Structures are given as structure tokens and as C-alpha cells.
PDB file of C-alpha atoms and ligand atoms in Angstrom:
ATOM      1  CA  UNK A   1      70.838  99.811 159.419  1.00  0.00           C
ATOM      2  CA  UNK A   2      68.938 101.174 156.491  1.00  0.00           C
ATOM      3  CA  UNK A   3      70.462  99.815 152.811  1.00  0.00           C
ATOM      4  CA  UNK A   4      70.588 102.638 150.081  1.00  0.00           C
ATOM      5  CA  UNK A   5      71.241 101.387 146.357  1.00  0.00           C
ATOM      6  CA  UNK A   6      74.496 101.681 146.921  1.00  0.00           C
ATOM      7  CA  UNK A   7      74.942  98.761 149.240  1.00  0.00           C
ATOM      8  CA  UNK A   8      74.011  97.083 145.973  1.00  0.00           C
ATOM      9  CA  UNK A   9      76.420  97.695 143.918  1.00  0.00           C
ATOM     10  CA  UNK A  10      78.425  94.253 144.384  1.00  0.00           C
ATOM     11  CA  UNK A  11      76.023  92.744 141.956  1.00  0.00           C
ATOM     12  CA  UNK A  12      77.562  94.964 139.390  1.00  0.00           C
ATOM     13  CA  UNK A  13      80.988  94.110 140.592  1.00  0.00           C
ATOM     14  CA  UNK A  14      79.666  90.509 139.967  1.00  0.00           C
ATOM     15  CA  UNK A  15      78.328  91.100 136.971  1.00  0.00           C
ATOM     16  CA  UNK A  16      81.159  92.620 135.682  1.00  0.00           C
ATOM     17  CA  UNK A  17      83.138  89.975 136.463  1.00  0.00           C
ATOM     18  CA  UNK A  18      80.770  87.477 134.760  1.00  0.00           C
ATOM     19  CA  UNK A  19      79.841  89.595 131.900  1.00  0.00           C
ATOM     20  CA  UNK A  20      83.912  89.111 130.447  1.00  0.00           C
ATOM     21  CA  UNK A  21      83.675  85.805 130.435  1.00  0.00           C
ATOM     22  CA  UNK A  22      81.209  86.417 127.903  1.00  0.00           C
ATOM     23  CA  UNK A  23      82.231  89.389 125.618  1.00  0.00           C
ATOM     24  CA  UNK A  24      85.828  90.752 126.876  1.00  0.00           C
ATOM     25  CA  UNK A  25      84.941  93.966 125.199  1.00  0.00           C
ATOM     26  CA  UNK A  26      82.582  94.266 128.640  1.00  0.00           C
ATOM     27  CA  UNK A  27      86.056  94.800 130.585  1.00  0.00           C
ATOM     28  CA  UNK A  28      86.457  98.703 129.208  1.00  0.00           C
ATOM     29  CA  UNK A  29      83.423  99.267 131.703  1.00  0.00           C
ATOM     30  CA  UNK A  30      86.156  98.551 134.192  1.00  0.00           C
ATOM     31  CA  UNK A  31      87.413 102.236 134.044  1.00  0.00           C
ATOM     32  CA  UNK A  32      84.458 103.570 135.774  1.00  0.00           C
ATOM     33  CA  UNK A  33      86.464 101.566 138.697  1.00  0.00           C
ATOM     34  CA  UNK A  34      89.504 103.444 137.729  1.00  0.00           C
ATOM     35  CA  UNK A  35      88.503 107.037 137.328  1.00  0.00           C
ATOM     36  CA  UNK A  36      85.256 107.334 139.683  1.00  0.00           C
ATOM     37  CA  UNK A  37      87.588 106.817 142.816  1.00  0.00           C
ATOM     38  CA  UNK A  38      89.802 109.753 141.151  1.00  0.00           C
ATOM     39  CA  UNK A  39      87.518 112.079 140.940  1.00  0.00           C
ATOM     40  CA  UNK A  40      85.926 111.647 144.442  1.00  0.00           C
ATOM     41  CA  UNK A  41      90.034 112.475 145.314  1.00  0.00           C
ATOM     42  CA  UNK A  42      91.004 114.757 143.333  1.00  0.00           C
ATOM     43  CA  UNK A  43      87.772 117.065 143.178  1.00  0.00           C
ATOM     44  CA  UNK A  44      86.625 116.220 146.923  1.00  0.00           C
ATOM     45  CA  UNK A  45      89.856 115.411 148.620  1.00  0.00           C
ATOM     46  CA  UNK A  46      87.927 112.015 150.018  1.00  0.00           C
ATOM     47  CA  UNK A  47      87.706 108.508 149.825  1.00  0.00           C
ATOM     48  CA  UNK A  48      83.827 108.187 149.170  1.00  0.00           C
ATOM     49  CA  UNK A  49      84.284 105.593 146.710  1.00  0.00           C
ATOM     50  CA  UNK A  50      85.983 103.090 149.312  1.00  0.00           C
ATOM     51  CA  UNK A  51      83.390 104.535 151.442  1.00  0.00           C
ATOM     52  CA  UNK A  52      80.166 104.255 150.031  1.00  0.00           C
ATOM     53  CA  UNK A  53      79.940 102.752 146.175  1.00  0.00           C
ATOM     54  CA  UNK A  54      83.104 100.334 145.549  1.00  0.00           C
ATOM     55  CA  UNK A  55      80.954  97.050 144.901  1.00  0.00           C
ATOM     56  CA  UNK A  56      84.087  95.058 145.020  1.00  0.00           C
ATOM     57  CA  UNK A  57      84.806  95.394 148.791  1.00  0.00           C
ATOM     58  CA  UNK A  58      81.136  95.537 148.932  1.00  0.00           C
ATOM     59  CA  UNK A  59      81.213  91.884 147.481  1.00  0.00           C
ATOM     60  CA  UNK A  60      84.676  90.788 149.528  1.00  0.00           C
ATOM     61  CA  UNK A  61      82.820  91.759 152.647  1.00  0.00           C
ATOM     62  CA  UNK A  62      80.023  89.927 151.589  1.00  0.00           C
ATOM     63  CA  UNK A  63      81.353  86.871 151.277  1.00  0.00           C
ATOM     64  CA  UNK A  64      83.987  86.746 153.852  1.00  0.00           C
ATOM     65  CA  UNK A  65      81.217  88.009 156.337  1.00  0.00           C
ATOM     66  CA  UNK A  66      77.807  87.418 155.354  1.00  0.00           C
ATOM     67  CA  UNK A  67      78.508  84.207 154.242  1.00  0.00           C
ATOM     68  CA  UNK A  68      81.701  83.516 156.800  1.00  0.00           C
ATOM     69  CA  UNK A  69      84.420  82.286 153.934  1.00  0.00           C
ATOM     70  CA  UNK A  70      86.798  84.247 155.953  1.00  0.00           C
ATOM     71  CA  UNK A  71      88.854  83.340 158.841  1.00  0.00           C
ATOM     72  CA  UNK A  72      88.410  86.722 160.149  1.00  0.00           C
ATOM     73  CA  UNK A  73      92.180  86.584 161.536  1.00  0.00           C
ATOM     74  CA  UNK A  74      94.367  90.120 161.904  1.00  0.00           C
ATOM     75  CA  UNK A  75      96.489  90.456 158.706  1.00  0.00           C
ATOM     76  CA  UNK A  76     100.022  90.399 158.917  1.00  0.00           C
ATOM     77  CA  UNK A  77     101.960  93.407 160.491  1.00  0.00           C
ATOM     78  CA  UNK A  78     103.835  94.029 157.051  1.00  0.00           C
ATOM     79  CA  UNK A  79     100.798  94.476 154.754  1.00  0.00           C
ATOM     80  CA  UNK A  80      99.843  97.573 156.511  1.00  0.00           C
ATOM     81  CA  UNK A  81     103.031  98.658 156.436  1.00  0.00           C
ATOM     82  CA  UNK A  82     103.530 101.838 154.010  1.00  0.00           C
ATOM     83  CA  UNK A  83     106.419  99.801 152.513  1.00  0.00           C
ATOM     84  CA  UNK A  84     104.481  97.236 151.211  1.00  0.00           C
ATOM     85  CA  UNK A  85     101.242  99.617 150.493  1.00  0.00           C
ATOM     86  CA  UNK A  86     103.078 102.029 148.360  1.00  0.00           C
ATOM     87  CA  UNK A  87     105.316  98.794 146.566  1.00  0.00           C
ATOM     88  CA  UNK A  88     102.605  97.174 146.034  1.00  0.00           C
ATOM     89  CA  UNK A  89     100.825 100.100 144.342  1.00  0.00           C
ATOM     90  CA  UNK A  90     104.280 101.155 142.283  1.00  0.00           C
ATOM     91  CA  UNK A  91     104.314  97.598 141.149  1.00  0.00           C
ATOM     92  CA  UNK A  92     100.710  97.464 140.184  1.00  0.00           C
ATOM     93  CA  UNK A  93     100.750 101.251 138.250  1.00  0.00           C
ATOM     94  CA  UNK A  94     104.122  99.419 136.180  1.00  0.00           C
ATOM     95  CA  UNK A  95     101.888  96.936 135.004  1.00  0.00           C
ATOM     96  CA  UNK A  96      99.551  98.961 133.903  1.00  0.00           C
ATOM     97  CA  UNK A  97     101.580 100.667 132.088  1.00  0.00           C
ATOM     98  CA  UNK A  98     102.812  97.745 130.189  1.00  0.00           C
ATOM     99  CA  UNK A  99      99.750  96.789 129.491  1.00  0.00           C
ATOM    100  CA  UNK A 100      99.293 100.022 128.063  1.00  0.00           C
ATOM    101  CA  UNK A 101     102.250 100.028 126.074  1.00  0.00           C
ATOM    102  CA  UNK A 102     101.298  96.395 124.801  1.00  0.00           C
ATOM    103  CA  UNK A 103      98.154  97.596 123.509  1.00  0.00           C
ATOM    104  CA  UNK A 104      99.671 100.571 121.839  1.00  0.00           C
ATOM    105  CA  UNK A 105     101.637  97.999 119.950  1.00  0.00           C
ATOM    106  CA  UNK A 106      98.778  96.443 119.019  1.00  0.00           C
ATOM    107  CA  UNK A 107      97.274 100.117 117.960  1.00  0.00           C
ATOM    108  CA  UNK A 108     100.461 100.443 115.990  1.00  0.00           C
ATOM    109  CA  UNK A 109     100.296  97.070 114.366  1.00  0.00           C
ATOM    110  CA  UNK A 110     103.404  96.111 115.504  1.00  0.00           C
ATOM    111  CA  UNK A 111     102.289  93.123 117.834  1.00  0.00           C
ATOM    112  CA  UNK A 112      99.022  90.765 116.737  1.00  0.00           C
ATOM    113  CA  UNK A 113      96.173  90.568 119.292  1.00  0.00           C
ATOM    114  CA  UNK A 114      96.734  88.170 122.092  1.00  0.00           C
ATOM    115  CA  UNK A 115      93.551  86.596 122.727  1.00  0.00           C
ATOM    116  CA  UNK A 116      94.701  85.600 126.613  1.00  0.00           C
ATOM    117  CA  UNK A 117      93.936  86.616 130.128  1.00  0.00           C
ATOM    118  CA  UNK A 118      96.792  86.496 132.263  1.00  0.00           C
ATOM    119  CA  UNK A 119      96.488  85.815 135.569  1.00  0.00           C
ATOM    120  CA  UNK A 120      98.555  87.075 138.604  1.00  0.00           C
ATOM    121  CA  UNK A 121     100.891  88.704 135.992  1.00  0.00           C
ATOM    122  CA  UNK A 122     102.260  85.704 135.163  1.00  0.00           C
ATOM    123  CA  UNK A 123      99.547  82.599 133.836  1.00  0.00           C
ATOM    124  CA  UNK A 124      98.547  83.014 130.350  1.00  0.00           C
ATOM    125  CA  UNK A 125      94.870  81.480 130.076  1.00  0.00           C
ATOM    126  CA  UNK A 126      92.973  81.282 126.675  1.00  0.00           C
ATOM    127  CA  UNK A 127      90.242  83.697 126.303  1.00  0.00           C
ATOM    128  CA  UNK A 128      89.726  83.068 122.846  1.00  0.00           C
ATOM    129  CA  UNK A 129      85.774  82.170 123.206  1.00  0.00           C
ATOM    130  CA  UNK A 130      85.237  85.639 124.881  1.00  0.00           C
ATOM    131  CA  UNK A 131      86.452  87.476 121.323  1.00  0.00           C
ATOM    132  CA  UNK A 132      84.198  86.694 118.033  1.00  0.00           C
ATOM    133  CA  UNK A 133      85.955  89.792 116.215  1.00  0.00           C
ATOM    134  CA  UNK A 134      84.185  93.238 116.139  1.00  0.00           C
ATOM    135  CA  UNK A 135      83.576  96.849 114.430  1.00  0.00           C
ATOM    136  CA  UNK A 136      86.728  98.128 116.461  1.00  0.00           C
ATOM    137  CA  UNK A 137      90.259  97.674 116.255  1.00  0.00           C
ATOM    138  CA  UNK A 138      91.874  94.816 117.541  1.00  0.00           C
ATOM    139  CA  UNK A 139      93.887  97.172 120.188  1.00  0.00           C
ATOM    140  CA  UNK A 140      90.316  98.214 121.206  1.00  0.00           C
ATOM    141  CA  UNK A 141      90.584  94.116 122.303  1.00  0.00           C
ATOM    142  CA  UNK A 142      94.016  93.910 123.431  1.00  0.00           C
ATOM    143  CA  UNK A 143      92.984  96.576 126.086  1.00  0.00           C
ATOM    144  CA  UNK A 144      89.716  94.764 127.033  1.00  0.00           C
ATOM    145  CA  UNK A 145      91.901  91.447 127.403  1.00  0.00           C
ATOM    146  CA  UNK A 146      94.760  93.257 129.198  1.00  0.00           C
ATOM    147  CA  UNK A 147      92.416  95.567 131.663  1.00  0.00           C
ATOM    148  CA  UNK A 148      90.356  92.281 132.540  1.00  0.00           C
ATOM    149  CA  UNK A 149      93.445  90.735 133.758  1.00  0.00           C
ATOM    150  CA  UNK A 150      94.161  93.047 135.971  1.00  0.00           C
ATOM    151  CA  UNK A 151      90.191  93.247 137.737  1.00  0.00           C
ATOM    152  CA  UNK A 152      90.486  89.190 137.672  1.00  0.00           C
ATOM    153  CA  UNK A 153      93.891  89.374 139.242  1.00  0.00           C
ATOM    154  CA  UNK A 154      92.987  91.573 141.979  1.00  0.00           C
ATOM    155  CA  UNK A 155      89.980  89.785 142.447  1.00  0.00           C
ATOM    156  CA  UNK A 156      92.100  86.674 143.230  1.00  0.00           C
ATOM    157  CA  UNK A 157      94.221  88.240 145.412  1.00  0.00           C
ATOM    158  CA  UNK A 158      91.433  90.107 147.243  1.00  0.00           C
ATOM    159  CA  UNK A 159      89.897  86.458 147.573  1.00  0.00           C
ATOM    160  CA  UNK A 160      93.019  84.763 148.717  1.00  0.00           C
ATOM    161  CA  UNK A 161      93.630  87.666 151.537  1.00  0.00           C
ATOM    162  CA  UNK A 162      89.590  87.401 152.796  1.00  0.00           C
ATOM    163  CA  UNK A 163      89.888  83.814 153.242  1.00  0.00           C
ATOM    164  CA  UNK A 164      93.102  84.233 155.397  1.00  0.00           C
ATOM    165  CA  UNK A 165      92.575  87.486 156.947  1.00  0.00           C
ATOM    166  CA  UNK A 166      89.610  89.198 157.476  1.00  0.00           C
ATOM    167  CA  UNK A 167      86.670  89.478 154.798  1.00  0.00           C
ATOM    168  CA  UNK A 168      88.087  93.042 153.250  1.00  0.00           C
ATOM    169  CA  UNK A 169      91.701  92.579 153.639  1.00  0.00           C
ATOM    170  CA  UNK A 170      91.957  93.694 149.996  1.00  0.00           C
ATOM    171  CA  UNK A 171      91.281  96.785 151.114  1.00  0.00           C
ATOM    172  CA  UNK A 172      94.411  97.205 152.783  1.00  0.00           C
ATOM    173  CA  UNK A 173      96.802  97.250 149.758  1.00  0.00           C
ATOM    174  CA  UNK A 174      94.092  97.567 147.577  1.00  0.00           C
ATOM    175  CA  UNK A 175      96.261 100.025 144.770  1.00  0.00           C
ATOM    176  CA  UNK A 176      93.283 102.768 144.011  1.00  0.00           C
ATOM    177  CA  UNK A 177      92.748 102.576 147.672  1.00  0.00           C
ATOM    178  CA  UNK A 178      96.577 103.320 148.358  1.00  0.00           C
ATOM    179  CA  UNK A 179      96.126 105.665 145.597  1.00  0.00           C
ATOM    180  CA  UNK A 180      93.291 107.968 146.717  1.00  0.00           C
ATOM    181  CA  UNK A 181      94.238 108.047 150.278  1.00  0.00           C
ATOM    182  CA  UNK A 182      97.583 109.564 148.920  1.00  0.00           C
ATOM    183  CA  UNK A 183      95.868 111.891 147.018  1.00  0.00           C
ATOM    184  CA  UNK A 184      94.158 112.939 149.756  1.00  0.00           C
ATOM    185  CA  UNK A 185      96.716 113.276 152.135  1.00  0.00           C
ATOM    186  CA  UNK A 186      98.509 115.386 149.141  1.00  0.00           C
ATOM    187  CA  UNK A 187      95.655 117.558 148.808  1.00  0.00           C
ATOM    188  CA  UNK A 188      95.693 117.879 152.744  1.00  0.00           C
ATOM    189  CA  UNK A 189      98.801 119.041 152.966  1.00  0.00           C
ATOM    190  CA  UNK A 190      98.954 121.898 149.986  1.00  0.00           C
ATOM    191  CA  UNK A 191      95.646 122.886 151.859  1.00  0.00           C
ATOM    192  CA  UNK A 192      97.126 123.156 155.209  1.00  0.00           C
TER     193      UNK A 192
ATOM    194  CA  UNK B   1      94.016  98.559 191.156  1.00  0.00           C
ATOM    195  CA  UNK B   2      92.064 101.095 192.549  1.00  0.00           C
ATOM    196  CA  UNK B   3      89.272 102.014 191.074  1.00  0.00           C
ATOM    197  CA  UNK B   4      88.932 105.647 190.538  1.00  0.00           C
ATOM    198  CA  UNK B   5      85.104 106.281 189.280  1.00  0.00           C
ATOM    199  CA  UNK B   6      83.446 104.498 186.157  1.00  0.00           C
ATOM    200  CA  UNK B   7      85.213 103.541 183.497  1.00  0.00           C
ATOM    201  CA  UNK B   8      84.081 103.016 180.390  1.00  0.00           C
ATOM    202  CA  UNK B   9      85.173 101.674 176.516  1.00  0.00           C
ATOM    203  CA  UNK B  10      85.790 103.839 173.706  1.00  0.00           C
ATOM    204  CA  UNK B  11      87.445 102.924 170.302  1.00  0.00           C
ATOM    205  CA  UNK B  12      90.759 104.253 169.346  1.00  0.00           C
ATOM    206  CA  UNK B  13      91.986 104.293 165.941  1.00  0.00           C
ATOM    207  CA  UNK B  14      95.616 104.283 165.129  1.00  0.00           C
ATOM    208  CA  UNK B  15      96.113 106.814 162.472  1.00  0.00           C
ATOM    209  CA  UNK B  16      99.185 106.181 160.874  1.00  0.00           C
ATOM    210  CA  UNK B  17      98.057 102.550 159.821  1.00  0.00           C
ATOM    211  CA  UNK B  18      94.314 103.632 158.799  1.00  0.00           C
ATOM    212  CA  UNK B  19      93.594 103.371 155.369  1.00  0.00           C
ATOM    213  CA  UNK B  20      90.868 105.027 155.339  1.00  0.00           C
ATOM    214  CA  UNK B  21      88.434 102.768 153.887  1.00  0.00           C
ATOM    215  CA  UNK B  22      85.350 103.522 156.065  1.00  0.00           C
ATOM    216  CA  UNK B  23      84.481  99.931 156.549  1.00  0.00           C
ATOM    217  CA  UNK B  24      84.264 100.626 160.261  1.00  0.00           C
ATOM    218  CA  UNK B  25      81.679 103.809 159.586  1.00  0.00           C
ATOM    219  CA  UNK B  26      78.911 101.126 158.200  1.00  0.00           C
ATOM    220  CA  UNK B  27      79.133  99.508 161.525  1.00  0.00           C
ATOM    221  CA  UNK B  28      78.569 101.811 163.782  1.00  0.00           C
ATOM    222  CA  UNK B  29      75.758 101.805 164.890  1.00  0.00           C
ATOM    223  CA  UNK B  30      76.152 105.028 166.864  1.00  0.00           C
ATOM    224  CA  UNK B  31      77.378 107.072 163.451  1.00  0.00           C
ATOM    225  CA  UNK B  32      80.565 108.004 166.108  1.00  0.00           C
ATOM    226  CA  UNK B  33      83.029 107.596 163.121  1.00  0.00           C
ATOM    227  CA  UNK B  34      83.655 109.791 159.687  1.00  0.00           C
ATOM    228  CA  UNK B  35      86.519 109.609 157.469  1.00  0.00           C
ATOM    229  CA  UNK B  36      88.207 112.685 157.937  1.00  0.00           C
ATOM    230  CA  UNK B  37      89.306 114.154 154.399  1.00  0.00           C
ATOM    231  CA  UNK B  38      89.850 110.932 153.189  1.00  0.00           C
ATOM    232  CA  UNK B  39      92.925 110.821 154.707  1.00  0.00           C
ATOM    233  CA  UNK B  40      92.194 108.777 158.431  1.00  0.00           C
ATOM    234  CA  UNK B  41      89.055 107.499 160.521  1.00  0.00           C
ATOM    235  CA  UNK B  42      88.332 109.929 163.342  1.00  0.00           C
ATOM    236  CA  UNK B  43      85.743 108.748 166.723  1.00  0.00           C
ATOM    237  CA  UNK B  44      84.325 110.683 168.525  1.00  0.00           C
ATOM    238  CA  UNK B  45      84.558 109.436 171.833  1.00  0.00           C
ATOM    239  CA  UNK B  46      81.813 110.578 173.340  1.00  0.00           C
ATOM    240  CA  UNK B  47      78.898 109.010 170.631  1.00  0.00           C
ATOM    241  CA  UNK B  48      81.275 105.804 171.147  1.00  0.00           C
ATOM    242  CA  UNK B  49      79.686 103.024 173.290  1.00  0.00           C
ATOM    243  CA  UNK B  50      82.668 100.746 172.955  1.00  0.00           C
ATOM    244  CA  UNK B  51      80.211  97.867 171.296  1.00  0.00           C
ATOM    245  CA  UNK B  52      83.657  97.206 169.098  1.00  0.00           C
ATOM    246  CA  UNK B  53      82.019  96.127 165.906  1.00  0.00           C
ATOM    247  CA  UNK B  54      84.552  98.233 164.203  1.00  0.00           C
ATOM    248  CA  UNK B  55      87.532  97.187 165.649  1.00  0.00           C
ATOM    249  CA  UNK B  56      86.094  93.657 165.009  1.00  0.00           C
ATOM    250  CA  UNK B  57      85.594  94.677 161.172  1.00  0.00           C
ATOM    251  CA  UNK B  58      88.544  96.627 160.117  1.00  0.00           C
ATOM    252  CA  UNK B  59      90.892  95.312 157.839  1.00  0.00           C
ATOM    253  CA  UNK B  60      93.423  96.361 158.613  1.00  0.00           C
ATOM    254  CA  UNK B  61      92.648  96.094 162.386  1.00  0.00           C
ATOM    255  CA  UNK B  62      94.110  99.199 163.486  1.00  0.00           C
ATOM    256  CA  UNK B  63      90.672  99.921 166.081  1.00  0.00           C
ATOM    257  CA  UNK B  64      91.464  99.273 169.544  1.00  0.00           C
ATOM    258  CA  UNK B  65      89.195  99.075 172.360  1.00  0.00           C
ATOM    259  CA  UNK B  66      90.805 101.427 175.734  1.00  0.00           C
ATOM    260  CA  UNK B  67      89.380 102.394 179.591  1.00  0.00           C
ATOM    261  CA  UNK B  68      88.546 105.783 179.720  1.00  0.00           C
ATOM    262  CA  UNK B  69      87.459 107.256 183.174  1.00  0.00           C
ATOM    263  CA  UNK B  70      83.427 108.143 182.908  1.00  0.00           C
TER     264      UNK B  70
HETATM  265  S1  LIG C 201      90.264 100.001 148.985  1.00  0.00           S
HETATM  266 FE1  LIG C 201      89.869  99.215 146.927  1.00  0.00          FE
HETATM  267  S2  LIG C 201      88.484  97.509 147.181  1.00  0.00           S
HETATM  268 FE2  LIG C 201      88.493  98.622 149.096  1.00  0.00          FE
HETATM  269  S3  LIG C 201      86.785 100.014 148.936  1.00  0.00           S
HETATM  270 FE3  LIG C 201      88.559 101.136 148.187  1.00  0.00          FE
HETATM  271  S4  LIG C 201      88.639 100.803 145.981  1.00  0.00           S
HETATM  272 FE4  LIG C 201      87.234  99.301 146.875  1.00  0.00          FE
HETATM  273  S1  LIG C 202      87.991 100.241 159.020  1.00  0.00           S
HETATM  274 FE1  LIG C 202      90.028 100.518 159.936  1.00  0.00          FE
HETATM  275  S2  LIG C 202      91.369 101.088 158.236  1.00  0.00           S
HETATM  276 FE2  LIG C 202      89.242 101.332 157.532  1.00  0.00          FE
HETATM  277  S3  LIG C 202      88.793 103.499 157.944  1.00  0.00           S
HETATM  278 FE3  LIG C 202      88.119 102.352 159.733  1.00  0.00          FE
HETATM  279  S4  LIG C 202      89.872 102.402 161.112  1.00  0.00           S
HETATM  280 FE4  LIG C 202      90.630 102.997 159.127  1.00  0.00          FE
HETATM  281  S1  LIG C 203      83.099 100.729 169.420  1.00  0.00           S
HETATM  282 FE1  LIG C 203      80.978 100.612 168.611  1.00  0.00          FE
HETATM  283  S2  LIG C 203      80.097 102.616 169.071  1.00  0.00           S
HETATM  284 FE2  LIG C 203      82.303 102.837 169.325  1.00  0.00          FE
HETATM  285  S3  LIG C 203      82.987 103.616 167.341  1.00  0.00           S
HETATM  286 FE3  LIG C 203      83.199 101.378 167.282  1.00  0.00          FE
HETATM  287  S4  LIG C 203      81.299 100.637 166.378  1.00  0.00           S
HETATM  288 FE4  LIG C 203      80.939 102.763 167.027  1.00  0.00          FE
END
């Protein structure tokens, strides 16, 4: 099948992911993950983000297939369940908005700059090395540190689930997945 | 069983467990599935040559393979 530059775009998922290890102020490009799949739903009523330019699934299905880290094996009844899919994505939008809130405090001077990644909402890693201090506000950071969490996070996850199940198995509870399709299906419904 | 005429394979997609993702629509190599409003993966049955690449590469694994009379 004929590749398009869009069948590329895991190297920027890569990069991405590389890139805050070196500056964490890189992580704000993250958004473009947030808000492009938004748009496609909201203005178009479709998915064509999971469908065509999300380099992260691009990159999962890469890996678990092209390079066979997966054990390609059915995932488990209950992650496709809608229980889990919309929990999953409620617990996931809560975080975000702590994170939020925790970098308003920053904003608002009432909390310093915390210069840590935290993985899997829960392990606090020093990220120190990735901050040298810049032009911009600290919260500017806090958001950077807080917002890469969450991409390494769900990268981890996505990695744990396409070595067990099959290469994209993120893609399944994935939250802006979950998200769109619901905003689709909304926007399906008003129009019926 | 009696064998009533040809039968032949054609992928089914459960649509209340779709997601939607489209990673069975780069497989195809017959172009017999779209995503239908974003919402679910529709085949059309008669482009589909049952090769099963996309049950074989959805995630969720909600593409079944079933005997259709010819
Ligand atoms: S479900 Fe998530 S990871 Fe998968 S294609 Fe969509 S946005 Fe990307
Ligand atoms: S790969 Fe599976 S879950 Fe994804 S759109 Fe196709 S049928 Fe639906
Ligand atoms: S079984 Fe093969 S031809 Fe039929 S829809 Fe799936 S990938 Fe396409």
C-alpha cells in the first residue's frame, strides 16, 4: 500500500517524546495531540485523527507489529467494555484537571515549581536537568512538567498493553480516542 | 451439512464494541472498510474477500470472519 507523509508521523511522536527529556518546555507541543483530534470531532463529526495522523498508535503499531514486541493476543473482555472505556477516560480528564489546578497554583504563586515528572500518577521522578530556568513563568514550567507526565504515562501504559495484547491495544481505552468517538456519536445523534 | 451453493468469507464487525479507530481500514487491501461518522467501522461485504487482515489487526478484536452463501 502506498505511504503518504502521514504514515510518518510516529517520528514526531518519537521525537516528542525524546525532545522533553531535553527541554520540558518541548511538552506544550503536546496540545496539538489534545486539540487536533477535537477539531476533526467537533467540526467533522469523525475520528480522522485516530484514522490517519495520530503518530502515537502509528508508533505502538510499529513496534508491536513491524518489529513483533507484541504478543498479538485478544485483550481482555473488560477493556472494551464501555465501563472501563468511559472510567478510564473520567479518571484520566480528573487528572488533568488537577494538573491544571496545580499549575494555576503555581500561576498564583501559591505553590513553588516542582521540577518532577510523575509517572503513572503516582512515581515522582526528578526532571530537574530538563529545566535550566527561562523568559516565562515558572507555571509556564509546571504545565510543561505536568502535561509531559501525562504523554509519558500513557505512553507506558500503551507499551505495557502492546506487549500483552495486540500492538495498538492503547487504542482501545485510549482517553481522546474514547473522547472523540463520543463526540461523534453525540453529534450523530442531535443530527439524526 | 449440506452444502447449499458456494460459500464464501466476509468480515463482520461488531458495532457496539468498535472504537472506531480505523486501524483495520489501513489493512485492507480491498478499501471494503470506512469509518462511518466516526462513530463505528462499516464493510461492505461485497468488496470483502475475507483475507482477515483486519480482524487479525484490530485492537480491540471485535472483526469476525462468517460463511455467507455466494
Ligand atoms: S485512539 Fe488514541 S492512540 Fe489510538 S489513534 Fe486515536 S488518539 Fe491515537
Ligand atoms: S480496527 Fe476494530 S475497533 Fe478499530 S475501527 Fe476497525 S473494527 Fe473498529
Ligand atoms: S477480511 Fe480482508 S478484504 Fe475483508 S474487510 Fe477485512 S481486510 Fe478487507
Amino acid at each position: 500500500m502506498k505511504k503518504h507523509w502521514y504514515d510518518y508521523l510516529w517520528i514526531a511522536s518519537l521525537l516528542y517524546l525524546l525532545l522533553g527529556f531535553f527541554n520540558i518546555l518541548f511538552a506544550w507541543l503536546g496540545l496539538l495531540c489534545f486539540f487536533i483530534p477535537l477539531v476533526f470531532s467537533v467540526a467533522r463529526g469523525s475520528k480522522g485523527y485516530c484514522n490517519r495522523y495520530c503518530g502515537r498508535g502509528q508508533l505502538f503499531g510499529l513496534l508491536g507489529g513491524g518489529f513483533g514486541l507484541s504478543r498479538r493476543k485478544n485483550v481482555p473482555q473488560w477493556m472494551k467494555s464501555h465501563y472501563f472505556r468511559y472510567g478510564f477516560l473520567a479518571f484520566f480528564l480528573i487528572m488533568f484537571f488537577l494538573m491544571l489546578w496545580n499549575t494555576y497554583l503555581v500561576f498564583a504563586g501559591a505553590q513553588d515549581l516542582k521540577q518532577t515528572v510523575t509517572l503513572l500518577w503516582s512515581f515522582r521522578l526528578p526532571w530537574n536537568w530538563a529545566y535550566q530556568g527561562t523568559l516565562f513563568h515558572p507555571g509556564v514550567a509546571q504545565f510543561a512538567f505536568g502535561f509531559y507526565s501525562i504523554m509519558l504515562t500513557s505512553t507506558i501504559l500503551g507499551l505495557i498493553t502492546m506487549l500483552l495484547f495486540k500492538p495498538r491495544s492503547w487504542c482501545v481505552y485510549c482517553p481522546m480516542g474514547t473522547m472523540t468517538q463520543l463526540i461523534c456519536k453525540a453529534r450523530r445523534g442531535n443530527r439524526a | 451439512m449440506a452444502l447449499k451453493g458456494k460459500k464464501r468469507c466476509v468480515a463482520v464487525v461488531d458495532q457496539k464494541t468498535c472504537v472506531a479507530c480505523g486501524c483495520c481500514v489501513k489493512v485492507c487491501p480491498c478499501q471494503a472498510i470506512r469509518i462511518v461518522q466516526g462513530v463505528v467501522a462499516q464493510i461492505a461485504g461485497e468488496a470483502c474477500v475475507g483475507c482477515g487482515r483486519c480482524a487479525q489487526e484490530c485492537p480491540a478484536s471485535v472483526i469476525e470472519l462468517r460463511e455467507v452463501q455466494a
